PDB file of C-alpha atoms in Angstrom:
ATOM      1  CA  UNK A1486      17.618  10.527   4.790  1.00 48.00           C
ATOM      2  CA  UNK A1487      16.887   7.292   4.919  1.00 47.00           C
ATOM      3  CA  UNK A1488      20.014   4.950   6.724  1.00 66.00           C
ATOM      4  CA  UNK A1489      18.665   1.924   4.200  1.00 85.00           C
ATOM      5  CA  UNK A1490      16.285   2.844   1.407  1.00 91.00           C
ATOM      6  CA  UNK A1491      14.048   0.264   0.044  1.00 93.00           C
ATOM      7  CA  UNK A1492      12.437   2.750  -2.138  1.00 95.00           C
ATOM      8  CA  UNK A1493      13.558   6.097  -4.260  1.00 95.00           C
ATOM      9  CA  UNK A1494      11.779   8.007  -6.393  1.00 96.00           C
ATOM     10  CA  UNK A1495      14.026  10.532  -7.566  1.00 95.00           C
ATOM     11  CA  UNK A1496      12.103  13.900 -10.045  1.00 96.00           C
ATOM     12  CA  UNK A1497       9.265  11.622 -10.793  1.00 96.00           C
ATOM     13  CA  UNK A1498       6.905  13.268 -13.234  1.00 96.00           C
ATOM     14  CA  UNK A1499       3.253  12.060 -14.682  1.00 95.00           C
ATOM     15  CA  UNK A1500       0.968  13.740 -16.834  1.00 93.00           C
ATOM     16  CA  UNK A1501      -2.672  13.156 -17.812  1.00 91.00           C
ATOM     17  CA  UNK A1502      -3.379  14.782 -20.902  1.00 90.00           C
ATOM     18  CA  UNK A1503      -2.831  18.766 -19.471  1.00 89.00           C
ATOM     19  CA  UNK A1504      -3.067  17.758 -15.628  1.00 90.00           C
ATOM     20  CA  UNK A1505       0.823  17.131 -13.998  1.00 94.00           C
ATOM     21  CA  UNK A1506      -0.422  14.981 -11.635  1.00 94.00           C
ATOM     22  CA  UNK A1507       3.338  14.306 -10.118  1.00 96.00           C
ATOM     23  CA  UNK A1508       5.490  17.438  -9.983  1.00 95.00           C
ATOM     24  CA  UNK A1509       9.088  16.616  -9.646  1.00 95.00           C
ATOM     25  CA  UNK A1510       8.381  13.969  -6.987  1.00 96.00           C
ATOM     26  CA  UNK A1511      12.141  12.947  -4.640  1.00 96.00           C
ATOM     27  CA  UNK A1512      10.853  10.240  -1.822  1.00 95.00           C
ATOM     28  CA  UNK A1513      13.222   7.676   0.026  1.00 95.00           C
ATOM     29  CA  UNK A1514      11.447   5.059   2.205  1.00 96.00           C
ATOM     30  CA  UNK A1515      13.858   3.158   4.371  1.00 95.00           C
ATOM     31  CA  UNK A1516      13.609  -0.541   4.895  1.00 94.00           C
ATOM     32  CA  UNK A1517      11.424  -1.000   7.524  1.00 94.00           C
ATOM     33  CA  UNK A1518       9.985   2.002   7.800  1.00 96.00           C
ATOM     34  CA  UNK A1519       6.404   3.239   7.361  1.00 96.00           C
ATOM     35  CA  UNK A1520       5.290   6.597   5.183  1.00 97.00           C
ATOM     36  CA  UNK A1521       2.006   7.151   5.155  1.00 97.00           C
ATOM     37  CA  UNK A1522       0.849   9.819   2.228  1.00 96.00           C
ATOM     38  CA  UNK A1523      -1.967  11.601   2.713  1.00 95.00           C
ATOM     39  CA  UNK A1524      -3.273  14.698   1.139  1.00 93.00           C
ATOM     40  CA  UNK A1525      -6.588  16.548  -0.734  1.00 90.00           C
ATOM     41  CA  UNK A1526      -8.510  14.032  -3.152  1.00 87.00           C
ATOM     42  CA  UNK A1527      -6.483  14.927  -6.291  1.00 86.00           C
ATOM     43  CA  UNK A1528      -3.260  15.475  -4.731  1.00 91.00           C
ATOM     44  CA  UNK A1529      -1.165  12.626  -6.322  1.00 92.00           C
ATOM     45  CA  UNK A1530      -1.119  10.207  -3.693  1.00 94.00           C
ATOM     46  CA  UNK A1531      -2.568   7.234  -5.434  1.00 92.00           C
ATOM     47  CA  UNK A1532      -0.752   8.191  -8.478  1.00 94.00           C
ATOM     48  CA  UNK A1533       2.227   7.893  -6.241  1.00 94.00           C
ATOM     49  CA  UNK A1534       1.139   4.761  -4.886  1.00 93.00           C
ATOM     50  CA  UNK A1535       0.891   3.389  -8.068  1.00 91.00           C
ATOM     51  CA  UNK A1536       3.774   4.463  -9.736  1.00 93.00           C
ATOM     52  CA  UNK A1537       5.993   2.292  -7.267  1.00 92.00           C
ATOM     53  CA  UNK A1538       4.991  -0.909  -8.661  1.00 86.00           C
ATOM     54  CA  UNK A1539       4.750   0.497 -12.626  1.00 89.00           C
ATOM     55  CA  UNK A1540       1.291  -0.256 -12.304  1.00 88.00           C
ATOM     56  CA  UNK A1541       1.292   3.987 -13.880  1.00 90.00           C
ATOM     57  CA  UNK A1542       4.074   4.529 -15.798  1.00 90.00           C
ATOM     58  CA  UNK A1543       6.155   8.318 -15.550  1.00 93.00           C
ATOM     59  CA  UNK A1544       7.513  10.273 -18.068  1.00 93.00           C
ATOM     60  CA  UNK A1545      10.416  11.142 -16.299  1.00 94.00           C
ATOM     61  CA  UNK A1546      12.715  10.718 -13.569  1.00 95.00           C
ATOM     62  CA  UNK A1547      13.977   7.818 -11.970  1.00 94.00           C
ATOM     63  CA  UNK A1548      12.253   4.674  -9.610  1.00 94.00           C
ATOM     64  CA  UNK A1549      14.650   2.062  -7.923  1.00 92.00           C
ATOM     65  CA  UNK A1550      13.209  -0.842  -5.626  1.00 92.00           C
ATOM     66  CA  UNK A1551      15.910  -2.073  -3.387  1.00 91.00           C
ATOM     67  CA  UNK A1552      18.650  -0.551  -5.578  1.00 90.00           C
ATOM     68  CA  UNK A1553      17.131  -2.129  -8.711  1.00 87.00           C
ATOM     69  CA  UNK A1554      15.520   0.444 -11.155  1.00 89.00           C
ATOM     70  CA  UNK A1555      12.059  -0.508 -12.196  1.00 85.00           C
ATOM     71  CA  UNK A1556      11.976  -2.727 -14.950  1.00 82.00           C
ATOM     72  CA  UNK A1557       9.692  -2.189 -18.325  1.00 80.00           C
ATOM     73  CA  UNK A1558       8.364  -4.410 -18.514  1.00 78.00           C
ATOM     74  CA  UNK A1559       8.000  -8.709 -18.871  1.00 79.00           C
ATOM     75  CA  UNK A1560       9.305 -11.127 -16.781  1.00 80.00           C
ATOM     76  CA  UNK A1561      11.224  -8.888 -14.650  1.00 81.00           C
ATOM     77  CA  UNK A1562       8.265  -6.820 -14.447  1.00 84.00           C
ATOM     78  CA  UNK A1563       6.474  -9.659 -12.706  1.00 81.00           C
ATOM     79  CA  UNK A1564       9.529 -10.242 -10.365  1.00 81.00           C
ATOM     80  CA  UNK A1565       9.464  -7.071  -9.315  1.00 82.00           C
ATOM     81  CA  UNK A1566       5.849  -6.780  -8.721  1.00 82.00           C
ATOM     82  CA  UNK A1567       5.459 -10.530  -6.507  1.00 83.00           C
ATOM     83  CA  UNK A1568       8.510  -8.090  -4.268  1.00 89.00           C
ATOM     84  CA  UNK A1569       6.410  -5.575  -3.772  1.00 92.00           C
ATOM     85  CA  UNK A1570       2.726  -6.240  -2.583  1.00 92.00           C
ATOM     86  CA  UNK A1571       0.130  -4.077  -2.973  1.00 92.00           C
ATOM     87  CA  UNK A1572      -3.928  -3.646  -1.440  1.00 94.00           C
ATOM     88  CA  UNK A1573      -6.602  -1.615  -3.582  1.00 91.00           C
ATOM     89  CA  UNK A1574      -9.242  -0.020  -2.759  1.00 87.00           C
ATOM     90  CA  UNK A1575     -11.499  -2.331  -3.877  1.00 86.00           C
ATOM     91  CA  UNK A1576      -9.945  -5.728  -2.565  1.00 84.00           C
ATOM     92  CA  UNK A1577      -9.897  -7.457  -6.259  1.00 85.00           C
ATOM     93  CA  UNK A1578     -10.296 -10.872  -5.087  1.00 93.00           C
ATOM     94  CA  UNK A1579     -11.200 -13.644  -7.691  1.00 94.00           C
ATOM     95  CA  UNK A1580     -15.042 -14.198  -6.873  1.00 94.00           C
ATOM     96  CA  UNK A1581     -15.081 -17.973  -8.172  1.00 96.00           C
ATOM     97  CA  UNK A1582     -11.888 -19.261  -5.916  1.00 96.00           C
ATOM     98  CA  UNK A1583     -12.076 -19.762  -2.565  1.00 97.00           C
ATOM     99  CA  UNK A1584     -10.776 -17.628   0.329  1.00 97.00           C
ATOM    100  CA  UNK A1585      -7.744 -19.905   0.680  1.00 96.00           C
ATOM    101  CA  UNK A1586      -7.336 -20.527  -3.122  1.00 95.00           C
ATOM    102  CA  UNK A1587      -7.151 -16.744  -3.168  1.00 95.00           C
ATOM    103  CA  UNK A1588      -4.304 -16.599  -1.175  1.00 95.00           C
ATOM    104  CA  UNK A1589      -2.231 -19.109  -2.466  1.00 95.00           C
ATOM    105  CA  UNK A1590      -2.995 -18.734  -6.675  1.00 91.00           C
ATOM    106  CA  UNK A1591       0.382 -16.102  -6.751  1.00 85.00           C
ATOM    107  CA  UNK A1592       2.458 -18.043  -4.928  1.00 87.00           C
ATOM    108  CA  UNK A1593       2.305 -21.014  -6.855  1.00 87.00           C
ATOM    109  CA  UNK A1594       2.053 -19.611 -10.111  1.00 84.00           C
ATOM    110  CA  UNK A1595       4.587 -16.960  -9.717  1.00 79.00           C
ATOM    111  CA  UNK A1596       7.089 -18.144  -6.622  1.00 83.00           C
ATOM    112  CA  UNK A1597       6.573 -21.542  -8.137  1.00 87.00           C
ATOM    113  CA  UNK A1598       5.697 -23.238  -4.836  1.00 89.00           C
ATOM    114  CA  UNK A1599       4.382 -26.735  -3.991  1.00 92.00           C
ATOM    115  CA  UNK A1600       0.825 -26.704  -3.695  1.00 91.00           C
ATOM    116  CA  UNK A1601       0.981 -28.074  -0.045  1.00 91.00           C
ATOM    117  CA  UNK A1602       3.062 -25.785   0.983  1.00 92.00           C
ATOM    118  CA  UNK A1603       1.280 -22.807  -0.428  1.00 92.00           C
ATOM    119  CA  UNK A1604      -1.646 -23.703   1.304  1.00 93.00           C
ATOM    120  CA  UNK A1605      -0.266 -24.336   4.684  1.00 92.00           C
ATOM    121  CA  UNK A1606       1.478 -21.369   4.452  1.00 93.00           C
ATOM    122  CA  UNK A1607      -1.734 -19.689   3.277  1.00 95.00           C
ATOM    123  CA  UNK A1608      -3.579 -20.977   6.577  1.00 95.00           C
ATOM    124  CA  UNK A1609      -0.739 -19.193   8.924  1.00 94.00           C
ATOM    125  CA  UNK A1610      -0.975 -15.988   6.886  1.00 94.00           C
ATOM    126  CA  UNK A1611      -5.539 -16.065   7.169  1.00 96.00           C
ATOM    127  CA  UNK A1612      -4.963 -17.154  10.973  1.00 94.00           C
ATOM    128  CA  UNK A1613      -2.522 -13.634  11.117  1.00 92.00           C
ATOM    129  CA  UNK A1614      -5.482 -11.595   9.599  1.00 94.00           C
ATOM    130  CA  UNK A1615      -7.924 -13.536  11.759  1.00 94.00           C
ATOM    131  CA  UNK A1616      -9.532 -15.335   9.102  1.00 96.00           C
ATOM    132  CA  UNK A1617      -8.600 -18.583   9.514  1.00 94.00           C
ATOM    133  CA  UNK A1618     -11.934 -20.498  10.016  1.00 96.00           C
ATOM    134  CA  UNK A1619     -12.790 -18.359   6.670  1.00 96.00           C
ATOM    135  CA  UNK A1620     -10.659 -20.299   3.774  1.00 96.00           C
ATOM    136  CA  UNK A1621     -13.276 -22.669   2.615  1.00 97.00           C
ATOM    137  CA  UNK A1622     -15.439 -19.585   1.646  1.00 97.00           C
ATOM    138  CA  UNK A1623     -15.912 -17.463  -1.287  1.00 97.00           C
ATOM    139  CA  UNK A1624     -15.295 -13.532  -0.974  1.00 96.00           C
ATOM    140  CA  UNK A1625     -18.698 -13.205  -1.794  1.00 95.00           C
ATOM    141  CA  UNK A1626     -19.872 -14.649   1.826  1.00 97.00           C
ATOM    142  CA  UNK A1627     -17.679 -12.393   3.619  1.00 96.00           C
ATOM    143  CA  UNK A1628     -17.979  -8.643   4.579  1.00 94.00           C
ATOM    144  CA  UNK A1629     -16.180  -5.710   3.203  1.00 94.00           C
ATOM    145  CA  UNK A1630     -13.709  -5.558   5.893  1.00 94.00           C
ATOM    146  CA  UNK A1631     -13.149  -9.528   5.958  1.00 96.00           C
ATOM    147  CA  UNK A1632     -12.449  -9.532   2.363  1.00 95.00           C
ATOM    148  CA  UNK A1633      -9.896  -6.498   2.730  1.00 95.00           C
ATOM    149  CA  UNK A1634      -7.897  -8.961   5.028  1.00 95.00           C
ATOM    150  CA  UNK A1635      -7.944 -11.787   2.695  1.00 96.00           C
ATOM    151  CA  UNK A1636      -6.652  -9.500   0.081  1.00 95.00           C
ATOM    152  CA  UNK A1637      -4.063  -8.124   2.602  1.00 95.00           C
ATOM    153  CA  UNK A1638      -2.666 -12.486   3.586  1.00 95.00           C
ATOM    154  CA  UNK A1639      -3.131 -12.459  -0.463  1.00 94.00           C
ATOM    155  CA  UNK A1640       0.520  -9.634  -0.650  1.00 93.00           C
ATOM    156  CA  UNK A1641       1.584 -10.919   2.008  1.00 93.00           C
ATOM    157  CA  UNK A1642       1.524 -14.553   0.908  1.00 92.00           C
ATOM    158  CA  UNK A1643       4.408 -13.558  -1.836  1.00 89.00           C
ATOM    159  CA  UNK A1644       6.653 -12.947   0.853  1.00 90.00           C
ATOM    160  CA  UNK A1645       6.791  -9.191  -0.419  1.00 93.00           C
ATOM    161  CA  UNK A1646       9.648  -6.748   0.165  1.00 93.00           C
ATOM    162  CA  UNK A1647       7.188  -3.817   0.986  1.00 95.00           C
ATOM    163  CA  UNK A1648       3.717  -3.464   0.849  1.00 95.00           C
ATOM    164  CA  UNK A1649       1.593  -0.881  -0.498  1.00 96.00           C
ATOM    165  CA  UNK A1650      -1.785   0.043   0.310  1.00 96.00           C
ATOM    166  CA  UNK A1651      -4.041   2.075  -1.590  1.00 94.00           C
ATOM    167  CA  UNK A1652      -6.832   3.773   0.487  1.00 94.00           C
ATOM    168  CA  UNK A1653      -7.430   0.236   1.780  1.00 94.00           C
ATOM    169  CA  UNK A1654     -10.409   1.291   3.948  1.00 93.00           C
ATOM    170  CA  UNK A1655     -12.304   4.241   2.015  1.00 91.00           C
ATOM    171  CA  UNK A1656     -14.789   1.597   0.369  1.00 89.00           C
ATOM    172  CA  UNK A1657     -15.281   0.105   4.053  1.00 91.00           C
ATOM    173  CA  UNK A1658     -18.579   0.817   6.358  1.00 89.00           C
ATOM    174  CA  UNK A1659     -17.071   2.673   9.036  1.00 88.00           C
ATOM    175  CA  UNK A1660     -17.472  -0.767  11.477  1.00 88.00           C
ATOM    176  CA  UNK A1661     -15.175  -2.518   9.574  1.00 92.00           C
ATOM    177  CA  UNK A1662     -12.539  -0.331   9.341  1.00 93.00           C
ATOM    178  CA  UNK A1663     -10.864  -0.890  12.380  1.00 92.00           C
ATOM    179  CA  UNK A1664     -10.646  -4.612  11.550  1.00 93.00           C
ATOM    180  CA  UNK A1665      -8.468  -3.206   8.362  1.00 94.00           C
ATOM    181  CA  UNK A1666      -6.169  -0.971  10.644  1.00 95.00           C
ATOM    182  CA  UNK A1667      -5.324  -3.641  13.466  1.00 93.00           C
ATOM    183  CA  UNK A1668      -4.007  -5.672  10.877  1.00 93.00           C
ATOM    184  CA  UNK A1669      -2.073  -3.191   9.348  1.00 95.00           C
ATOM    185  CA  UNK A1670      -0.543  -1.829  12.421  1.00 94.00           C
ATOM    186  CA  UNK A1671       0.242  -5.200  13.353  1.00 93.00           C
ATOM    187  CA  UNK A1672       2.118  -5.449  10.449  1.00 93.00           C
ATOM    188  CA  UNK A1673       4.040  -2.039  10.623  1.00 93.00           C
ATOM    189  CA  UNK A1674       4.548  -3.210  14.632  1.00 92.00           C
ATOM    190  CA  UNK A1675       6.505  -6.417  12.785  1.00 92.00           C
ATOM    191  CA  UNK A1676       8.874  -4.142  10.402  1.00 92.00           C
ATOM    192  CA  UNK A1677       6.952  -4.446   7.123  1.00 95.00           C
ATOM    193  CA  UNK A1678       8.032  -1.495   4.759  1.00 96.00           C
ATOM    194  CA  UNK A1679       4.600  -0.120   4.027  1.00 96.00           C
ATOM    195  CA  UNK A1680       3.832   2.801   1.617  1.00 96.00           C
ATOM    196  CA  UNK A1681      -0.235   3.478   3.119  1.00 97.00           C
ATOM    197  CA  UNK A1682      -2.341   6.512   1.350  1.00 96.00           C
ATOM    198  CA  UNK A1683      -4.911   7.087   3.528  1.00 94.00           C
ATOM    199  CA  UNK A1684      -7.615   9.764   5.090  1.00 91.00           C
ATOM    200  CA  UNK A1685      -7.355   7.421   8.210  1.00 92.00           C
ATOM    201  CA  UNK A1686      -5.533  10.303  10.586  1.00 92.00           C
ATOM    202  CA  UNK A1687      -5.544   8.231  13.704  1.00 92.00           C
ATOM    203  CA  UNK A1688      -3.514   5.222  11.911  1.00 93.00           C
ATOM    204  CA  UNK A1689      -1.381   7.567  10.329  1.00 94.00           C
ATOM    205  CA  UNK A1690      -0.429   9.624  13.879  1.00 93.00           C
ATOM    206  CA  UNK A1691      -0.272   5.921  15.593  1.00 92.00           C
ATOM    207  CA  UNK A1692       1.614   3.549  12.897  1.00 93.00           C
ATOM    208  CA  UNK A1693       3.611   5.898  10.693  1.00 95.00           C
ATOM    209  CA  UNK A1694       7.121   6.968  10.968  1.00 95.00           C
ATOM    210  CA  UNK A1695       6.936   9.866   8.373  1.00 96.00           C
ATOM    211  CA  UNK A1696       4.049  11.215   7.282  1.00 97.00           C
ATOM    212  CA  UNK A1697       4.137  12.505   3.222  1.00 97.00           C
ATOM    213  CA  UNK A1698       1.916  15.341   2.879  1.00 97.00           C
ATOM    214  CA  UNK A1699       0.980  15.560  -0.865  1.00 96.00           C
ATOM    215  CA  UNK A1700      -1.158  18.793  -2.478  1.00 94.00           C
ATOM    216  CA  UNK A1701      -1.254  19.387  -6.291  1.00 92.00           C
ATOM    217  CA  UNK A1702       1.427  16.713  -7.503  1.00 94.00           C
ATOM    218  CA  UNK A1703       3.631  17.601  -4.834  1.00 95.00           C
ATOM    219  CA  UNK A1704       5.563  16.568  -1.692  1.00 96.00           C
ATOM    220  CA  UNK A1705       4.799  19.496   0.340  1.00 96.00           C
ATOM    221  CA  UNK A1706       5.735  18.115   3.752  1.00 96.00           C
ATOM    222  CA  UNK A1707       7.744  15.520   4.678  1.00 96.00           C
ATOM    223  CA  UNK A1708       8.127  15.258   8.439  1.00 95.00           C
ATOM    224  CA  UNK A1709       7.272  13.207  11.833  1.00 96.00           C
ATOM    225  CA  UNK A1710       3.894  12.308  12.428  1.00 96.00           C
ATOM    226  CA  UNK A1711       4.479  14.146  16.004  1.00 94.00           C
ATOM    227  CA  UNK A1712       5.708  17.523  13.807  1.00 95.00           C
ATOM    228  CA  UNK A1713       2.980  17.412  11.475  1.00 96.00           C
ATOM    229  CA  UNK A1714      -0.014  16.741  13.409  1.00 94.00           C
ATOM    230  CA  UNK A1715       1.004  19.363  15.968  1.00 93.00           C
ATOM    231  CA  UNK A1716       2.939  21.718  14.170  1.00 93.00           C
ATOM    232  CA  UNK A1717       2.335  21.678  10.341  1.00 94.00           C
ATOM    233  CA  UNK A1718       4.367  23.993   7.993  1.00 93.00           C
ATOM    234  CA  UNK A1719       2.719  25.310   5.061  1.00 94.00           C
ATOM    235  CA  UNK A1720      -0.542  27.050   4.377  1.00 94.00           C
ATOM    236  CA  UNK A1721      -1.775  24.072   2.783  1.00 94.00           C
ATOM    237  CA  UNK A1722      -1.178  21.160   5.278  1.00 94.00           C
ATOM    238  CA  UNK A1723      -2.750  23.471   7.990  1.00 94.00           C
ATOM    239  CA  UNK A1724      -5.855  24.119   5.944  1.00 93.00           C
ATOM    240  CA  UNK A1725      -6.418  20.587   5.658  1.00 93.00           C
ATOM    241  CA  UNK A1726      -5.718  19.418   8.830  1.00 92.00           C
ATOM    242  CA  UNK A1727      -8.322  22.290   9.767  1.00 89.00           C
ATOM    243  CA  UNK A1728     -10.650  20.558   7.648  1.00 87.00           C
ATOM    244  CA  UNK A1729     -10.425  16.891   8.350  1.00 82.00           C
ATOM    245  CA  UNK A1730      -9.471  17.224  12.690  1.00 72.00           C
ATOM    246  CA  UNK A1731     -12.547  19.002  13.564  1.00 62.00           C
ATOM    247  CA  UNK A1732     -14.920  15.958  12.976  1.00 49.00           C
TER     248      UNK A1732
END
């Protein structure tokens, strides 16, 4: 059990239609801590993901972020969501504002912050990710992998609580996805409370202090990335580690 939990999920449940995509779902991150979820395509794990920050909404069962359960929606909806920070797939930057415009939009808008401020604090967070001769440009001139780390200074830029990522390299050419996962263990190196679903095995066996193993809307296996990788439990995890570790 967690010692300080950031994050519970406690019998979360989702349907689509006929599909239970989230079967009774009980998860505790601890502050600081990094769970990385991974699992078949289908499994739940972006659902998961997802459900965290109400961007999917469950039919039952209970969500609290830092004690507070998840709000409906509104204003404290909004609150909630500038605490917790979150990086898509795609990297959903605005294509008409610039790199640095990007980064500080939220955090003037939403943490109400002088504009000067925003920005210089803007430039620290795209010199973190590397990018800091990149802020006059538009996401448009940059690569895949470049824009992936603006959108990652983007969550971080609201000064978030824990961060979420969402397969954050599987639309990535394989070259750039490195670039992605420095970052991101940087981060995890720092103490960021990071929720990552990813098919990236080496980040999760390097940067992850539990490793969620999801298959048909369910937690199977919740465990050390040491225990897992080496030892998995069920019939399930071991089939697809047999699948993904022989590449």
């Amino acid at each position: 059990m967690a010692v300080d939990p950031l994050i519970e999920l406690r019998n979360v449940n989702k349907h689509y239609g006929q599909l239970h995509v989230l079967q009774d779902i009980s998860l505790t991150v601890g502050r600081g801590e990094v769970v990385v979820v991974i699992g078949p395509s289908g499994s739940g794990k972006s659902t998961l993901c997802r459900t965290v920050n109400r961007l999917e909404t469950i039919e039952s069962g209970h969500i609290t972020i830092d004690g507070q359960p998840l709000p409906d929606e509104g204003r404290a909806l909004a609150r909630l969501r500038a605490d917790v920070g979150m990086v898509f797939q795609s990297f959903n930057l605005f294509a008409h504002k610039t790199v640095l415009e990007n980064v500080s939009l939220a955090p003037v808008k939403v943490r109400r912050r002088k504009k000067d401020e925003a920005n210089r604090r803007s430039r620290e967070l795209l010199e973190r990710v590397g990018l800091a001769d990149q802020a006059e440009k538009y996401p448009a001139q940059l690569s895949g992998g470049q824009q992936q780390r603006v959108a990652i200074a983007r969550a971080l830029a609201m000064d978030p609580k824990v961060m979420l990522f969402d397969e954050p390299t599987s639309a990535l050419d394989p070259e750039m996805i490195n670039e992605v996962l420095e970052v991101m263990q940087q981060l995890a190196g720092e103490g960021m409370t990071m929720v990552v679903v990813t098919h990236e095995m080496g980040f999760a066996r390097s940067a992850a202090n539990r490793v969620v193993f999801m298959a048909d809307g369910r937690v199977v296996e919740d465990r050390s990335p040491e225990d897992f990788f080496t030892n998995p439990e069920s019939g399930r995890a071991k089939d697809f580690l047999s699948k993904i570790l022989k590449h």
